[in-house]
XYZ file of C-alpha atoms in Angstrom:
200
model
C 29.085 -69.122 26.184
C 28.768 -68.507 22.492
C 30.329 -70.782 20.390
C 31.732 -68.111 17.907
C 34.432 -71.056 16.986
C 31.205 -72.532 15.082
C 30.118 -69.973 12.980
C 33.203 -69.887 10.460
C 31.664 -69.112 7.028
C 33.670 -71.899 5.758
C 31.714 -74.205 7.295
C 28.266 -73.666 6.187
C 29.398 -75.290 3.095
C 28.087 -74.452 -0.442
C 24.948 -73.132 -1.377
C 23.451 -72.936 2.155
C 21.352 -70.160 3.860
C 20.266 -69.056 7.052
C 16.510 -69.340 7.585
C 14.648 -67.573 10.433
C 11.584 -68.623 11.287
C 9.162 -66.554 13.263
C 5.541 -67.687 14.434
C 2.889 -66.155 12.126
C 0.244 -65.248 14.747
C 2.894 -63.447 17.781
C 5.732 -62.973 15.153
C 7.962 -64.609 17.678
C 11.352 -65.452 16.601
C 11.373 -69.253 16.945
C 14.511 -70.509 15.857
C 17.528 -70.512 12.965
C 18.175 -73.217 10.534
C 19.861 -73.257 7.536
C 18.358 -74.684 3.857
C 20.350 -75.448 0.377
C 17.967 -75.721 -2.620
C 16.710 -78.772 -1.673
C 15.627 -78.240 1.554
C 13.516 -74.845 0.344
C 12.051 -76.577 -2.103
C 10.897 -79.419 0.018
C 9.473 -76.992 2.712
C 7.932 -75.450 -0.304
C 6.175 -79.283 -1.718
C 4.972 -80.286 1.661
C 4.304 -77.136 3.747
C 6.725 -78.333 6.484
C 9.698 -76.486 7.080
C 13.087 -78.332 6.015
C 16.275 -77.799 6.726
C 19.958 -79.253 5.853
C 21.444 -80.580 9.189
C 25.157 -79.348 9.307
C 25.734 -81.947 11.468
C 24.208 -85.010 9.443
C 25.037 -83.708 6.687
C 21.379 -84.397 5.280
C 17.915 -83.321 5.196
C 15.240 -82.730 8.382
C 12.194 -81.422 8.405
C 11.756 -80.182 11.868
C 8.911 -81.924 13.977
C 9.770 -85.437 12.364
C 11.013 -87.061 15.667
C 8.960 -84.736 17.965
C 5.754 -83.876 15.682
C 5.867 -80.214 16.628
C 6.122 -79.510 12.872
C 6.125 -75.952 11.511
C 3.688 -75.327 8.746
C 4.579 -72.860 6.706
C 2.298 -69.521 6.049
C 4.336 -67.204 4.882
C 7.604 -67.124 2.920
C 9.965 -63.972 1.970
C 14.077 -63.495 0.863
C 15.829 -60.552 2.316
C 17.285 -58.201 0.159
C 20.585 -59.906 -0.655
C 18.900 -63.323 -1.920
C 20.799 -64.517 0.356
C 18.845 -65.288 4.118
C 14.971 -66.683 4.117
C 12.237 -65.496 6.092
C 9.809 -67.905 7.428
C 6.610 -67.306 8.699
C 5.070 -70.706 10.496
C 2.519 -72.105 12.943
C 3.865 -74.326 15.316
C 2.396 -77.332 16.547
C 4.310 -77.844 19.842
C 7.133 -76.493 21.431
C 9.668 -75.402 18.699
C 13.026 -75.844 20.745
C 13.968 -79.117 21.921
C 13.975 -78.389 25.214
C 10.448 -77.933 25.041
C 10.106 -74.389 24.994
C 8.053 -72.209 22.155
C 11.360 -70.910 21.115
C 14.933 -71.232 20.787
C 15.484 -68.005 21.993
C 15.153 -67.276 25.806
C 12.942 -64.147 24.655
C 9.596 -63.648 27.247
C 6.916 -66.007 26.643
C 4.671 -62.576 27.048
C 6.033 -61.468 24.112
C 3.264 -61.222 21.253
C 0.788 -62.407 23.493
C -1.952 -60.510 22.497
C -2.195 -61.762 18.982
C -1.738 -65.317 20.284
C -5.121 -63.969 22.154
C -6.815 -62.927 19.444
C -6.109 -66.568 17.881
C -7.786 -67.904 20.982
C -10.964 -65.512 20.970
C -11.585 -66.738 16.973
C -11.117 -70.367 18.195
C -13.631 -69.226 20.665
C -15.667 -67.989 18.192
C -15.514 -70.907 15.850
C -15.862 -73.273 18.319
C -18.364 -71.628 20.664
C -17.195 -73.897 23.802
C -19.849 -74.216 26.737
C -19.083 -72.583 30.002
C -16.780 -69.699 27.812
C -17.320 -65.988 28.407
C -16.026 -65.325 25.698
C -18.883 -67.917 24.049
C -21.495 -65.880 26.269
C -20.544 -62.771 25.020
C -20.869 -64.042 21.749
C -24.235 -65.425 21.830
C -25.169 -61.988 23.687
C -24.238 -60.321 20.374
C -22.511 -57.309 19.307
C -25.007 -54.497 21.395
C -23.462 -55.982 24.646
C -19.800 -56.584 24.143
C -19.676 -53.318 22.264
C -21.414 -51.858 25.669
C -18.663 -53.943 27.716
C -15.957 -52.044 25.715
C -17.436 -48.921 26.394
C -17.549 -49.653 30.265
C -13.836 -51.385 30.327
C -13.033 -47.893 28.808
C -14.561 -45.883 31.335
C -13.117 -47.647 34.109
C -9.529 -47.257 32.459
C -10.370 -43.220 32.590
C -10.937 -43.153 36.095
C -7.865 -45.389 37.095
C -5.810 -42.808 34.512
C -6.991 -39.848 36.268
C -6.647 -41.086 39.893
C -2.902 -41.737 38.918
C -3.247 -45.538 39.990
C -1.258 -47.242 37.571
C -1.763 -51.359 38.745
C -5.364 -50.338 38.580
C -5.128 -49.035 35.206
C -3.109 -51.716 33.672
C -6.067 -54.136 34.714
C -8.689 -52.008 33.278
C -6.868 -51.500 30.188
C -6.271 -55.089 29.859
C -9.921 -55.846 30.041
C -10.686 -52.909 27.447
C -8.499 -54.853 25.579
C -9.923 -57.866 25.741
C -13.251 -56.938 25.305
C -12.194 -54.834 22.014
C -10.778 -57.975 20.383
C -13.738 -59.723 20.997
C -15.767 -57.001 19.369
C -12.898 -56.392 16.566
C -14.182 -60.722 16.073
C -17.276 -59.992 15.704
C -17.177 -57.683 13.394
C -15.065 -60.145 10.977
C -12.027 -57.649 12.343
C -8.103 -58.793 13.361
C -5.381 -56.468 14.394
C -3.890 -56.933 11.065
C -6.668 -55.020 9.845
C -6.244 -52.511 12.460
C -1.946 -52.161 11.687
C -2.482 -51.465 8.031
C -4.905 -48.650 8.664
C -2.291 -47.064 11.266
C 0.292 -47.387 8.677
C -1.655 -45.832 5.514
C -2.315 -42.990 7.994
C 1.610 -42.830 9.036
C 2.482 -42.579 5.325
């Protein structure tokens, strides 16, 4: 049950704001907190998100018990002044009962920018026994020509109606494009602000 008893206005007490923090790679909602001036400007010194515990009536800067800190990326107001936007990279599980978020939203959710992260660790990293290292070291000529074949194979799934099949083969065209998007020093970042210049 919601414990709509708990959110009286009155008792947020003075000068506090809600902050929501969402992960910066799947822009996952993680969880809610709430910050007075202190507690911004302490997430702002050390990179660490800070809040004012309610409860404790003090400060906490999540992660210092568990060490699943959030550093901070990104921060923005909404446009009131009056609610914080926070985007962070977690280093653990964000909700203490060891989940990535507070919010019972599907782990699925943003997953394919949380893949991307992995194929540029891949790429960093260049880990033995990795496809994603082989293809790689293969260069761009071959995972280009994987792309091309994932492709194919999503055509022929399309047109023979089988949709399991062609959720597969897209999956792999997927993959296989993000690797290639790597390679050439490319993110789907990239890729969403050239969608939206062409939507304005």
């Amino acid at each position: 049950m919601i414990k709509f008893e708990e959110f009286d206005l009155k008792k947020l007490g003075d000068g506090l704001v809600p902050a929501i923090i969402q992960d910066a790679c799947t822009l996952k909602v993680l969880m809610l907190g709430y910050m007075n001036k202190e507690a911004y400007e302490k997430t702002i010194e050390t990179g660490k998100v800070t809040f004012f515990s309610r409860s404790r009536q003090c400060l906490w800067t999540k992660g210092e018990t568990s060490g699943n800190f959030l550093t901070v990326k990104e921060i923005y107001k909404d446009c009131d002044n009056d609610t914080i936007l926070i985007k962070a990279t977690p280093s653990g599980p964000t909700c203490h009962r060891g989940t990535l978020s507070c919010f019972d939203t599907p782990d699925e959710e943003g997953f394919i920018r949380k893949l991307q992260e992995v194929i540029q660790e891949r790429h960093q990293q260049m880990p033995e026994n990795s496809y994603t290292t082989k293809l790689f070291i293969k260069g761009v000529k071959k995972i280009a020509q994987k792309v091309g074949e994932e492709a194919v194979e999503s055509i022929v799934e399309a047109v023979d109606g089988n949709r399991s099949r062609f959720i597969y083969e897209a999956s792999d065209m997927i993959y296989h494009l993000l690797v290639l998007m790597e390679q050439m020093g490319c993110s789907i970042e990239d890729m969403e602000k050239e969608l939206a210049l062409r939507h304005k």
